[in-house]
C-alpha cells in the first residue's frame, strides 16, 4: 500500500505568497478541455482538494454551479480567497484536508487536485471520494512538465540549484526513489481506474524573478524549510539565469497536463 508523505503545515505557510506568481499557470485551454471531456455543466459541483492558492478553483468557477476549495493551510486559503475576489467568481473555502472528506460535501461531478495528491493518503482519499463523486463524475489530477526542447536549456542549471538547496529534504528524496508508487498505479487499483490524459504545450516568457518566486513556492526550498538559505538560493538563481535570460526573462516551454480518472 502506498505510504503517504507526512504533512508539515509550516512548510506551506511561507510558500503561499509566492505560489501564484512563481508556479506555471495551468493553460486555459486545458481547463476548457477537461470541462468538455467531463461534461461539466453550470449546475454541477466541483471540489478543489488541496486547493493551495486557488488556481483550479478560480478557473473552474467560470464553468460550474458551485466550487468548494479545501486546504489545511489557512494562509493558502487567504491567498485563494483574494484571488477569487479579484477574478469576481464565487468559491466556498473550507479549512481541512483529505481526512476531512465526507459525503456531506457532495454530490461532486469533478474533483480537481493540483500538485497535491502526493501529500495525501492516496488510497484513503480515493475511497472517500468514491462516496462523494456522482456515478459519471471524475477525479482529475493536474500538473505541469517541461519538454526537452532547446528553449528549456536553462532548466538544467535551475534544477541543479534546487537540488543543491533541497539536498536534505526527505520528502523530495522519497518521491524520487524507486520505491515511490506513481499516481497512475494507485488510481488503477481504485474505483476510478479508467484513465485518460490530456496536455497543452505552450511557449511562454517567464521573468527571472518569477523563477525565484517559484523556488520559494516549493515546500523543499521554502523559507519555512531552509530558512535564511532562501536568500542565498534566490541570489544564486538570479546569477545562474544571466546567461539564459534576455531583458530579465527566459523562454519557457510548459506542458500543462491533466490525468482524468473515472469509474468503469
Coordinates of C-alpha atoms in Angstrom, one line a residue:
X1 CA 0.0 0.0 0.0
X2 CA 1.4 3.5 -0.9
X3 CA 2.7 5.3 2.1
X4 CA 1.5 8.9 2.4
X5 CA 4.2 11.6 2.7
X6 CA 3.9 13.2 6.2
X7 CA 2.3 16.6 6.0
X8 CA 4.1 19.5 7.5
X9 CA 1.9 22.6 7.5
X10 CA 4.7 25.1 8.4
X11 CA 6.3 24.4 5.1
X12 CA 3.3 25.7 3.1
X13 CA 2.6 28.8 5.2
X14 CA 5.6 30.5 3.8
X15 CA 5.0 29.3 0.2
X16 CA 1.6 30.9 -0.2
X17 CA 2.8 34.4 -1.0
X18 CA 5.0 33.1 -3.9
X19 CA 2.8 30.4 -5.4
X20 CA 0.6 32.3 -7.9
X21 CA 3.5 34.4 -9.2
X22 CA 6.0 31.6 -9.3
X23 CA 4.3 28.4 -10.4
X24 CA 3.4 27.9 -14.1
X25 CA -0.3 28.7 -14.6
X26 CA -2.4 25.9 -16.0
X27 CA -3.3 26.6 -19.6
X28 CA -6.8 27.9 -20.0
X29 CA -7.3 25.6 -23.0
X30 CA -6.6 22.6 -20.7
X31 CA -9.3 23.7 -18.3
X32 CA -11.8 24.0 -21.1
X33 CA -10.8 20.6 -22.5
X34 CA -11.3 19.0 -19.1
X35 CA -14.7 20.7 -18.8
X36 CA -15.7 19.3 -22.2
X37 CA -14.4 15.8 -21.5
X38 CA -16.0 15.5 -18.1
X39 CA -19.3 17.0 -19.3
X40 CA -19.3 19.7 -16.6
X41 CA -22.5 21.8 -16.6
X42 CA -23.3 25.1 -14.9
X43 CA -25.4 23.3 -12.3
X44 CA -22.7 20.9 -11.3
X45 CA -20.4 21.0 -8.2
X46 CA -16.6 20.9 -8.3
X47 CA -14.3 20.2 -5.3
X48 CA -10.8 21.5 -5.5
X49 CA -9.0 19.4 -3.0
X50 CA -5.6 20.7 -1.6
X51 CA -6.5 23.9 -3.4
X52 CA -3.5 25.9 -2.4
X53 CA -3.8 29.5 -3.7
X54 CA -6.9 28.6 -5.7
X55 CA -5.6 28.3 -9.3
X56 CA -8.0 25.5 -10.2
X57 CA -10.9 26.6 -8.0
X58 CA -10.9 30.1 -9.7
X59 CA -10.6 28.6 -13.2
X60 CA -13.4 26.0 -12.7
X61 CA -15.7 28.6 -11.1
X62 CA -16.3 30.0 -14.6
X63 CA -17.9 26.7 -15.7
X64 CA -19.5 25.1 -12.6
X65 CA -22.6 25.9 -10.5
X66 CA -20.7 25.6 -7.2
X67 CA -17.0 25.3 -6.4
X68 CA -15.7 24.3 -3.0
X69 CA -11.9 24.8 -2.3
X70 CA -10.4 22.8 0.5
X71 CA -6.9 23.1 2.1
X72 CA -5.4 22.6 5.5
X73 CA -3.2 25.7 5.4
X74 CA -5.1 28.9 6.4
X75 CA -2.6 31.2 4.6
X76 CA -3.2 29.3 1.3
X77 CA -6.9 29.8 1.8
X78 CA -6.4 33.5 2.4
X79 CA -4.5 33.9 -0.8
X80 CA -7.1 31.8 -2.7
X81 CA -10.0 33.9 -1.4
X82 CA -8.2 37.1 -2.5
X83 CA -7.7 35.5 -6.0
X84 CA -11.3 34.5 -6.3
X85 CA -12.4 38.0 -5.2
X86 CA -10.1 39.6 -7.8
X87 CA -11.5 37.3 -10.5
X88 CA -15.1 38.0 -9.5
X89 CA -16.0 34.4 -9.0
X90 CA -17.9 32.6 -6.2
X91 CA -15.9 29.9 -4.4
X92 CA -16.6 28.4 -1.0
X93 CA -13.5 27.8 1.1
X94 CA -13.1 25.0 3.7
X95 CA -10.1 24.6 6.1
X96 CA -9.5 20.9 6.0
X97 CA -7.5 18.0 4.5
X98 CA -8.4 14.8 2.7
X99 CA -9.1 13.3 6.1
X100 CA -12.0 15.7 6.4
X101 CA -13.7 14.5 3.2
X102 CA -17.3 13.4 3.8
X103 CA -20.4 12.7 1.7
X104 CA -21.9 15.9 3.0
X105 CA -19.6 17.8 0.7
X106 CA -21.2 16.1 -2.3
X107 CA -22.5 15.2 -4.8
X108 CA -19.5 16.2 -6.8
X109 CA -19.0 15.9 -10.6
X110 CA -15.3 16.8 -10.7
X111 CA -12.7 16.6 -8.0
X112 CA -9.6 18.6 -9.0
X113 CA -6.2 18.0 -7.4
X114 CA -3.3 20.1 -8.5
X115 CA 0.3 19.2 -7.4
X116 CA -1.0 17.9 -4.0
X117 CA -2.0 14.3 -4.4
X118 CA 1.4 13.1 -3.2
X119 CA 0.8 14.7 0.2
X120 CA -2.4 12.7 0.8
X121 CA -3.1 9.1 1.8
X122 CA -4.0 8.4 -1.8
X123 CA -5.8 5.1 -1.2
X124 CA -7.9 6.5 1.7
X125 CA -8.6 9.7 -0.3
X126 CA -9.9 7.8 -3.3
X127 CA -12.1 5.6 -1.1
X128 CA -13.7 8.7 0.4
X129 CA -14.2 10.3 -2.9
X130 CA -15.9 7.2 -4.2
X131 CA -18.7 8.1 -1.7
X132 CA -18.9 11.7 -2.9
X133 CA -18.5 11.7 -6.7
X134 CA -21.5 11.2 -8.9
X135 CA -21.5 7.9 -10.9
X136 CA -20.3 9.5 -14.2
X137 CA -18.0 12.0 -12.4
X138 CA -14.2 12.1 -12.3
X139 CA -11.1 12.8 -10.3
X140 CA -8.7 14.9 -12.2
X141 CA -5.0 15.3 -11.3
X142 CA -3.4 18.5 -12.7
X143 CA 0.3 19.0 -13.2
X144 CA 3.0 20.5 -15.4
X145 CA 6.2 19.4 -17.0
X146 CA 8.9 20.8 -19.3
X147 CA 9.6 19.1 -22.6
X148 CA 13.2 18.6 -23.5
X149 CA 13.4 21.3 -26.1
X150 CA 16.1 24.0 -26.8
X151 CA 14.0 26.8 -25.2
X152 CA 14.2 24.9 -21.9
X153 CA 18.0 24.7 -21.8
X154 CA 18.1 27.0 -18.7
X155 CA 16.2 24.3 -16.8
X156 CA 19.2 22.1 -16.0
X157 CA 21.0 24.9 -14.2
X158 CA 17.8 25.9 -12.4
X159 CA 17.1 22.3 -11.2
X160 CA 20.7 21.8 -10.1
X161 CA 20.3 24.8 -7.7
X162 CA 17.0 23.5 -6.4
X163 CA 18.5 20.0 -5.8
X164 CA 21.5 21.6 -4.0
X165 CA 19.4 23.6 -1.6
X166 CA 16.9 20.8 -1.1
X167 CA 19.5 18.1 -0.7
X168 CA 18.4 17.1 2.9
X169 CA 14.7 17.1 2.1
X170 CA 13.4 13.5 2.8
X171 CA 10.1 14.1 1.1
X172 CA 11.8 15.1 -2.2
X173 CA 14.0 12.0 -1.9
X174 CA 11.1 9.7 -1.3
X175 CA 9.2 10.9 -4.4
X176 CA 12.4 10.3 -6.5
X177 CA 13.1 6.9 -5.1
X178 CA 12.4 3.7 -7.0
X179 CA 10.0 2.7 -4.1
X180 CA 7.7 5.6 -5.0
X181 CA 4.4 4.3 -6.4
X182 CA 3.1 6.5 -9.3
X183 CA -0.3 8.1 -9.1
X184 CA -1.4 6.0 -12.2
X185 CA -0.8 2.8 -10.3
X186 CA -2.8 3.9 -7.3
X187 CA -5.7 5.0 -9.5
X188 CA -5.7 1.7 -11.4
X189 CA -6.2 -0.1 -8.1
X190 CA -9.1 2.3 -7.1
X191 CA -12.7 2.7 -8.1
X192 CA -11.5 5.4 -10.5
X193 CA -9.5 3.1 -12.7
X194 CA -10.4 4.3 -16.2
X195 CA -7.6 6.7 -17.1
X196 CA -7.1 9.3 -19.8
X197 CA -4.5 12.1 -20.1
X198 CA -4.7 15.4 -21.9
X199 CA -2.0 18.0 -22.3
X200 CA -1.5 21.5 -23.7
X201 CA 2.0 22.7 -24.7
X202 CA 2.8 26.5 -24.7
X203 CA 5.8 28.7 -25.2
X204 CA 5.9 31.5 -22.6
X205 CA 8.1 34.4 -21.5
X206 CA 9.0 33.9 -17.8
X207 CA 10.7 36.6 -15.7
X208 CA 13.8 35.6 -13.8
X209 CA 12.1 37.0 -10.6
X210 CA 9.2 34.6 -11.2
X211 CA 11.7 31.7 -11.2
X212 CA 13.0 33.0 -7.8
X213 CA 9.4 33.0 -6.5
X214 CA 8.9 29.5 -8.0
X215 CA 11.7 28.2 -5.9
X216 CA 10.3 29.9 -2.8
X217 CA 6.9 28.3 -3.5
X218 CA 8.3 24.8 -3.3
X219 CA 8.0 23.1 0.0
X220 CA 11.5 21.7 -0.2
X221 CA 13.1 25.2 -0.7
X222 CA 10.6 27.4 1.1
X223 CA 11.7 29.9 3.7
X224 CA 9.8 27.7 6.2
X225 CA 12.1 24.8 5.3
X226 CA 15.6 26.2 4.5
X227 CA 15.4 29.5 6.5
X228 CA 18.0 32.1 5.7
X229 CA 19.4 29.9 2.9
X230 CA 16.4 31.0 0.9
X231 CA 18.1 34.4 0.2
X232 CA 21.3 32.6 -1.0
X233 CA 19.1 30.4 -3.3
X234 CA 17.4 33.5 -4.7
X235 CA 20.7 35.2 -5.5
X236 CA 22.1 32.0 -7.0
X237 CA 19.1 31.7 -9.3
X238 CA 19.5 35.3 -10.5
X239 CA 23.2 34.8 -11.2
X240 CA 22.7 31.5 -13.0
X241 CA 20.0 32.8 -15.2
X242 CA 22.0 35.8 -16.5
X243 CA 23.5 33.6 -19.3
X244 CA 20.0 32.4 -20.3
X245 CA 17.8 35.5 -19.9
X246 CA 17.1 38.3 -22.2
X247 CA 15.6 41.5 -20.8
X248 CA 15.2 39.8 -17.5
X249 CA 13.2 36.8 -18.8
X250 CA 13.7 33.3 -20.1
X251 CA 11.8 31.4 -22.7
X252 CA 9.9 28.6 -21.1
X253 CA 8.0 25.7 -22.8
X254 CA 5.5 24.3 -20.4
X255 CA 3.1 21.3 -20.8
X256 CA 0.0 21.7 -18.6
X257 CA -1.4 18.2 -18.1
X258 CA -4.5 16.5 -16.6
X259 CA -4.9 12.9 -15.7
X260 CA -8.7 12.2 -15.8
X261 CA -9.8 9.2 -13.7
X262 CA -13.3 7.8 -14.0
X263 CA -15.1 4.7 -12.8
X264 CA -15.8 1.9 -15.4

